[in-house]
């Protein structure tokens, strides 16, 4: 867990990264002082890197009005401040780029998660004109020329992310958002060149990874988060995602961040600790791409076991790090290989904590 990882010239000081988690605390997509404190705390708490929450490539692509965005140059400066705070304490700054597709334009979770009227939000887009549920609006199925525009938005957002100083760009192709809507046969009923072939659609995700790799150059790490199974009859299965992962790797992706589900109502899954690990391991072994595993990792020994078993190269923590920004720090205090892996202010504080009298 405390072994460094070198990737494209960037060193992670350890293998534990903060998983992207929407905080719905932004206005007009800008990270502000609250985001600096929130992410700064996790960087100071010792994580190897942070993947900043789903950040929209266009205003209409936000899940809610509280999402972060990176669709204009003014936002780049604000993201630059966030990168500074994260990297000053030795964590690698990463960002997740996202378009919510048919799931966009909802009120904040604590305000009911309801779809905002189309006149107020703008058109919702998807692979096909299929609603998420009976209570959801029917999205506009993208025409081929409109798909080009979406590809352009991802490329521009990735270029801005690089300008802001992020060293890792993660593409959010999971959890029922726009790209997952293209990838899965449950939501992509197209019969043109952007349709499903042999159980999975690969063309658009591959094209986006190609333009993103072009936009960020060879030095930035590109990760892709996939929902590798849909947990429902007729949906994606692991074999499809192995094929997709291989194609994404060839297109320029460095990491497949392995998650699952959230595409359609009614999926059959009750998550257990480490439930994505076998998928991550299969993708890692069969394609040779690096993987990240996420989902109910709460204890250091679990993280270590996934690394030892070869399930993944990186462990992503979500809720455990919301509860405790110092999750890594606590473990480090007990670990033997102390060194420069840890932020200096905390090392000094630790030295002080070992004396009985601290005042
Ligand atoms: C509050 C909250 C917000 C989330 N937002 C995102 C997000 O922006 N992007 C994403 O890919 N996953 C998101 N997730 C999923 C997490 O990244 C993670 O995959 C999931 O919580 C499982 O990991 P855990 O058991 O360690 O929390 C979110 C989860 C939570 C709890």
JSON list of C-alpha atoms in Angstrom, two decimals, residues 196-322:
[
{"chain": "A", "resi": 196, "resn": "UNK", "atom": "CA", "xyz": [-23.89, -2.03, -30.36]},
{"chain": "A", "resi": 197, "resn": "UNK", "atom": "CA", "xyz": [-21.88, -4.86, -31.84]},
{"chain": "A", "resi": 198, "resn": "UNK", "atom": "CA", "xyz": [-21.65, -8.26, -30.16]},
{"chain": "A", "resi": 199, "resn": "UNK", "atom": "CA", "xyz": [-23.12, -7.01, -26.93]},
{"chain": "A", "resi": 200, "resn": "UNK", "atom": "CA", "xyz": [-21.18, -3.76, -26.47]},
{"chain": "A", "resi": 201, "resn": "UNK", "atom": "CA", "xyz": [-20.62, -0.40, -28.16]},
{"chain": "A", "resi": 202, "resn": "UNK", "atom": "CA", "xyz": [-16.94, 0.55, -28.37]},
{"chain": "A", "resi": 203, "resn": "UNK", "atom": "CA", "xyz": [-16.61, 3.19, -31.11]},
{"chain": "A", "resi": 204, "resn": "UNK", "atom": "CA", "xyz": [-17.58, 6.41, -29.27]},
{"chain": "A", "resi": 205, "resn": "UNK", "atom": "CA", "xyz": [-15.64, 5.62, -26.06]},
{"chain": "A", "resi": 206, "resn": "UNK", "atom": "CA", "xyz": [-12.58, 4.78, -28.19]},
{"chain": "A", "resi": 207, "resn": "UNK", "atom": "CA", "xyz": [-12.94, 7.99, -30.23]},
{"chain": "A", "resi": 208, "resn": "UNK", "atom": "CA", "xyz": [-13.19, 10.06, -27.05]},
{"chain": "A", "resi": 209, "resn": "UNK", "atom": "CA", "xyz": [-10.11, 8.43, -25.50]},
{"chain": "A", "resi": 210, "resn": "UNK", "atom": "CA", "xyz": [-8.20, 9.11, -28.74]},
{"chain": "A", "resi": 211, "resn": "UNK", "atom": "CA", "xyz": [-9.06, 12.82, -28.81]},
{"chain": "A", "resi": 212, "resn": "UNK", "atom": "CA", "xyz": [-8.45, 13.16, -25.08]},
{"chain": "A", "resi": 213, "resn": "UNK", "atom": "CA", "xyz": [-5.02, 11.53, -25.39]},
{"chain": "A", "resi": 214, "resn": "UNK", "atom": "CA", "xyz": [-4.28, 13.94, -28.25]},
{"chain": "A", "resi": 215, "resn": "UNK", "atom": "CA", "xyz": [-5.49, 16.91, -26.21]},
{"chain": "A", "resi": 216, "resn": "UNK", "atom": "CA", "xyz": [-3.48, 16.16, -23.06]},
{"chain": "A", "resi": 217, "resn": "UNK", "atom": "CA", "xyz": [-0.30, 14.81, -24.67]},
{"chain": "A", "resi": 218, "resn": "UNK", "atom": "CA", "xyz": [1.86, 11.92, -23.54]},
{"chain": "A", "resi": 219, "resn": "UNK", "atom": "CA", "xyz": [2.54, 13.05, -19.96]},
{"chain": "A", "resi": 220, "resn": "UNK", "atom": "CA", "xyz": [-0.92, 12.98, -18.47]},
{"chain": "A", "resi": 221, "resn": "UNK", "atom": "CA", "xyz": [-2.45, 9.82, -17.10]},
{"chain": "A", "resi": 222, "resn": "UNK", "atom": "CA", "xyz": [-5.78, 8.91, -18.68]},
{"chain": "A", "resi": 223, "resn": "UNK", "atom": "CA", "xyz": [-8.13, 6.75, -16.65]},
{"chain": "A", "resi": 224, "resn": "UNK", "atom": "CA", "xyz": [-11.55, 5.49, -17.70]},
{"chain": "A", "resi": 225, "resn": "UNK", "atom": "CA", "xyz": [-14.25, 4.56, -15.20]},
{"chain": "A", "resi": 226, "resn": "UNK", "atom": "CA", "xyz": [-16.48, 1.81, -16.52]},
{"chain": "A", "resi": 227, "resn": "UNK", "atom": "CA", "xyz": [-19.53, 0.09, -15.19]},
{"chain": "A", "resi": 228, "resn": "UNK", "atom": "CA", "xyz": [-18.22, -3.30, -16.24]},
{"chain": "A", "resi": 229, "resn": "UNK", "atom": "CA", "xyz": [-21.48, -5.16, -15.63]},
{"chain": "A", "resi": 230, "resn": "UNK", "atom": "CA", "xyz": [-25.09, -3.94, -15.66]},
{"chain": "A", "resi": 231, "resn": "UNK", "atom": "CA", "xyz": [-26.38, -6.53, -13.16]},
{"chain": "A", "resi": 232, "resn": "UNK", "atom": "CA", "xyz": [-29.43, -7.16, -15.29]},
{"chain": "A", "resi": 233, "resn": "UNK", "atom": "CA", "xyz": [-30.51, -9.55, -18.03]},
{"chain": "A", "resi": 234, "resn": "UNK", "atom": "CA", "xyz": [-29.49, -8.35, -21.50]},
{"chain": "A", "resi": 235, "resn": "UNK", "atom": "CA", "xyz": [-26.99, -5.84, -20.13]},
{"chain": "A", "resi": 236, "resn": "UNK", "atom": "CA", "xyz": [-23.21, -5.64, -20.14]},
{"chain": "A", "resi": 237, "resn": "UNK", "atom": "CA", "xyz": [-21.23, -8.60, -18.92]},
{"chain": "A", "resi": 238, "resn": "UNK", "atom": "CA", "xyz": [-17.58, -8.89, -17.97]},
{"chain": "A", "resi": 239, "resn": "UNK", "atom": "CA", "xyz": [-16.56, -10.39, -21.34]},
{"chain": "A", "resi": 240, "resn": "UNK", "atom": "CA", "xyz": [-17.90, -7.25, -23.11]},
{"chain": "A", "resi": 241, "resn": "UNK", "atom": "CA", "xyz": [-16.02, -4.97, -20.75]},
{"chain": "A", "resi": 242, "resn": "UNK", "atom": "CA", "xyz": [-12.79, -6.91, -21.22]},
{"chain": "A", "resi": 243, "resn": "UNK", "atom": "CA", "xyz": [-13.12, -6.27, -24.97]},
{"chain": "A", "resi": 244, "resn": "UNK", "atom": "CA", "xyz": [-13.93, -2.61, -24.41]},
{"chain": "A", "resi": 245, "resn": "UNK", "atom": "CA", "xyz": [-11.01, -2.22, -21.98]},
{"chain": "A", "resi": 246, "resn": "UNK", "atom": "CA", "xyz": [-8.57, -3.67, -24.50]},
{"chain": "A", "resi": 247, "resn": "UNK", "atom": "CA", "xyz": [-9.80, -1.20, -27.13]},
{"chain": "A", "resi": 248, "resn": "UNK", "atom": "CA", "xyz": [-9.54, 1.72, -24.70]},
{"chain": "A", "resi": 249, "resn": "UNK", "atom": "CA", "xyz": [-6.02, 0.72, -23.78]},
{"chain": "A", "resi": 250, "resn": "UNK", "atom": "CA", "xyz": [-5.02, 0.72, -27.46]},
{"chain": "A", "resi": 251, "resn": "UNK", "atom": "CA", "xyz": [-6.66, 4.15, -27.83]},
{"chain": "A", "resi": 252, "resn": "UNK", "atom": "CA", "xyz": [-4.44, 5.59, -25.08]},
{"chain": "A", "resi": 253, "resn": "UNK", "atom": "CA", "xyz": [-6.03, 4.81, -21.71]},
{"chain": "A", "resi": 254, "resn": "UNK", "atom": "CA", "xyz": [-3.64, 3.96, -18.86]},
{"chain": "A", "resi": 255, "resn": "UNK", "atom": "CA", "xyz": [-6.08, 2.86, -16.18]},
{"chain": "A", "resi": 256, "resn": "UNK", "atom": "CA", "xyz": [-9.47, 1.16, -16.15]},
{"chain": "A", "resi": 257, "resn": "UNK", "atom": "CA", "xyz": [-11.29, 2.19, -12.98]},
{"chain": "A", "resi": 258, "resn": "UNK", "atom": "CA", "xyz": [-13.63, -0.71, -12.34]},
{"chain": "A", "resi": 259, "resn": "UNK", "atom": "CA", "xyz": [-17.13, 0.02, -11.09]},
{"chain": "A", "resi": 260, "resn": "UNK", "atom": "CA", "xyz": [-20.56, -1.33, -12.04]},
{"chain": "A", "resi": 261, "resn": "UNK", "atom": "CA", "xyz": [-24.24, -0.69, -12.56]},
{"chain": "A", "resi": 262, "resn": "UNK", "atom": "CA", "xyz": [-26.56, 2.31, -12.14]},
{"chain": "A", "resi": 263, "resn": "UNK", "atom": "CA", "xyz": [-27.78, 2.30, -15.76]},
{"chain": "A", "resi": 264, "resn": "UNK", "atom": "CA", "xyz": [-31.39, 1.25, -15.39]},
{"chain": "A", "resi": 265, "resn": "UNK", "atom": "CA", "xyz": [-33.80, 0.68, -12.50]},
{"chain": "A", "resi": 266, "resn": "UNK", "atom": "CA", "xyz": [-34.17, -2.88, -11.21]},
{"chain": "A", "resi": 267, "resn": "UNK", "atom": "CA", "xyz": [-30.59, -4.14, -11.25]},
{"chain": "A", "resi": 268, "resn": "UNK", "atom": "CA", "xyz": [-29.93, -7.19, -9.14]},
{"chain": "A", "resi": 269, "resn": "UNK", "atom": "CA", "xyz": [-26.97, -6.60, -6.88]},
{"chain": "A", "resi": 270, "resn": "UNK", "atom": "CA", "xyz": [-26.28, -6.36, -3.17]},
{"chain": "A", "resi": 271, "resn": "UNK", "atom": "CA", "xyz": [-22.75, -5.00, -2.90]},
{"chain": "A", "resi": 272, "resn": "UNK", "atom": "CA", "xyz": [-20.26, -6.68, -0.62]},
{"chain": "A", "resi": 273, "resn": "UNK", "atom": "CA", "xyz": [-16.73, -5.65, 0.34]},
{"chain": "A", "resi": 274, "resn": "UNK", "atom": "CA", "xyz": [-14.40, -5.98, -2.64]},
{"chain": "A", "resi": 275, "resn": "UNK", "atom": "CA", "xyz": [-17.20, -6.92, -5.03]},
{"chain": "A", "resi": 276, "resn": "UNK", "atom": "CA", "xyz": [-15.49, -5.32, -8.02]},
{"chain": "A", "resi": 277, "resn": "UNK", "atom": "CA", "xyz": [-12.13, -6.96, -7.39]},
{"chain": "A", "resi": 278, "resn": "UNK", "atom": "CA", "xyz": [-12.64, -10.13, -9.49]},
{"chain": "A", "resi": 279, "resn": "UNK", "atom": "CA", "xyz": [-13.67, -7.96, -12.46]},
{"chain": "A", "resi": 280, "resn": "UNK", "atom": "CA", "xyz": [-10.66, -5.68, -12.03]},
{"chain": "A", "resi": 281, "resn": "UNK", "atom": "CA", "xyz": [-8.36, -8.66, -11.86]},
{"chain": "A", "resi": 282, "resn": "UNK", "atom": "CA", "xyz": [-9.80, -10.25, -15.01]},
{"chain": "A", "resi": 283, "resn": "UNK", "atom": "CA", "xyz": [-9.45, -6.99, -16.96]},
{"chain": "A", "resi": 284, "resn": "UNK", "atom": "CA", "xyz": [-5.91, -6.49, -15.66]},
{"chain": "A", "resi": 285, "resn": "UNK", "atom": "CA", "xyz": [-4.85, -10.04, -16.52]},
{"chain": "A", "resi": 286, "resn": "UNK", "atom": "CA", "xyz": [-6.56, -10.30, -19.89]},
{"chain": "A", "resi": 287, "resn": "UNK", "atom": "CA", "xyz": [-5.67, -6.88, -21.32]},
{"chain": "A", "resi": 288, "resn": "UNK", "atom": "CA", "xyz": [-2.53, -5.86, -19.43]},
{"chain": "A", "resi": 289, "resn": "UNK", "atom": "CA", "xyz": [-4.02, -2.47, -18.56]},
{"chain": "A", "resi": 290, "resn": "UNK", "atom": "CA", "xyz": [-3.57, -1.09, -15.04]},
{"chain": "A", "resi": 291, "resn": "UNK", "atom": "CA", "xyz": [-6.75, -1.22, -12.95]},
{"chain": "A", "resi": 292, "resn": "UNK", "atom": "CA", "xyz": [-8.21, 0.59, -10.00]},
{"chain": "A", "resi": 293, "resn": "UNK", "atom": "CA", "xyz": [-10.61, -1.17, -7.70]},
{"chain": "A", "resi": 294, "resn": "UNK", "atom": "CA", "xyz": [-13.37, 0.63, -5.80]},
{"chain": "A", "resi": 295, "resn": "UNK", "atom": "CA", "xyz": [-16.31, -0.34, -3.63]},
{"chain": "A", "resi": 296, "resn": "UNK", "atom": "CA", "xyz": [-16.66, -0.92, 0.10]},
{"chain": "A", "resi": 297, "resn": "UNK", "atom": "CA", "xyz": [-12.97, -0.94, 0.86]},
{"chain": "A", "resi": 298, "resn": "UNK", "atom": "CA", "xyz": [-12.96, 0.33, 4.42]},
{"chain": "A", "resi": 299, "resn": "UNK", "atom": "CA", "xyz": [-9.99, -1.35, 6.10]},
{"chain": "A", "resi": 300, "resn": "UNK", "atom": "CA", "xyz": [-6.27, -1.10, 5.24]},
{"chain": "A", "resi": 301, "resn": "UNK", "atom": "CA", "xyz": [-5.89, -4.88, 5.23]},
{"chain": "A", "resi": 302, "resn": "UNK", "atom": "CA", "xyz": [-8.54, -5.14, 2.50]},
{"chain": "A", "resi": 303, "resn": "UNK", "atom": "CA", "xyz": [-6.66, -2.63, 0.35]},
{"chain": "A", "resi": 304, "resn": "UNK", "atom": "CA", "xyz": [-3.44, -4.55, 0.92]},
{"chain": "A", "resi": 305, "resn": "UNK", "atom": "CA", "xyz": [-5.10, -7.87, 0.07]},
{"chain": "A", "resi": 306, "resn": "UNK", "atom": "CA", "xyz": [-6.37, -6.53, -3.28]},
{"chain": "A", "resi": 307, "resn": "UNK", "atom": "CA", "xyz": [-2.87, -5.32, -4.14]},
{"chain": "A", "resi": 308, "resn": "UNK", "atom": "CA", "xyz": [-1.27, -8.58, -3.04]},
{"chain": "A", "resi": 309, "resn": "UNK", "atom": "CA", "xyz": [-3.74, -10.63, -5.08]},
{"chain": "A", "resi": 310, "resn": "UNK", "atom": "CA", "xyz": [-3.02, -8.61, -8.22]},
{"chain": "A", "resi": 311, "resn": "UNK", "atom": "CA", "xyz": [-6.60, -7.34, -8.50]},
{"chain": "A", "resi": 312, "resn": "UNK", "atom": "CA", "xyz": [-5.48, -3.79, -9.09]},
{"chain": "A", "resi": 313, "resn": "UNK", "atom": "CA", "xyz": [-2.61, -1.32, -9.15]},
{"chain": "A", "resi": 314, "resn": "UNK", "atom": "CA", "xyz": [-4.53, 1.35, -7.25]},
{"chain": "A", "resi": 315, "resn": "UNK", "atom": "CA", "xyz": [-7.22, 1.27, -4.59]},
{"chain": "A", "resi": 316, "resn": "UNK", "atom": "CA", "xyz": [-9.93, 3.89, -4.64]},
{"chain": "A", "resi": 317, "resn": "UNK", "atom": "CA", "xyz": [-11.72, 4.87, -1.47]},
{"chain": "A", "resi": 318, "resn": "UNK", "atom": "CA", "xyz": [-15.01, 6.73, -1.46]},
{"chain": "A", "resi": 319, "resn": "UNK", "atom": "CA", "xyz": [-17.07, 6.93, 1.68]},
{"chain": "A", "resi": 320, "resn": "UNK", "atom": "CA", "xyz": [-14.24, 5.82, 3.97]},
{"chain": "A", "resi": 321, "resn": "UNK", "atom": "CA", "xyz": [-12.43, 9.04, 3.05]},
{"chain": "A", "resi": 322, "resn": "UNK", "atom": "CA", "xyz": [-15.54, 11.14, 3.48]}
]
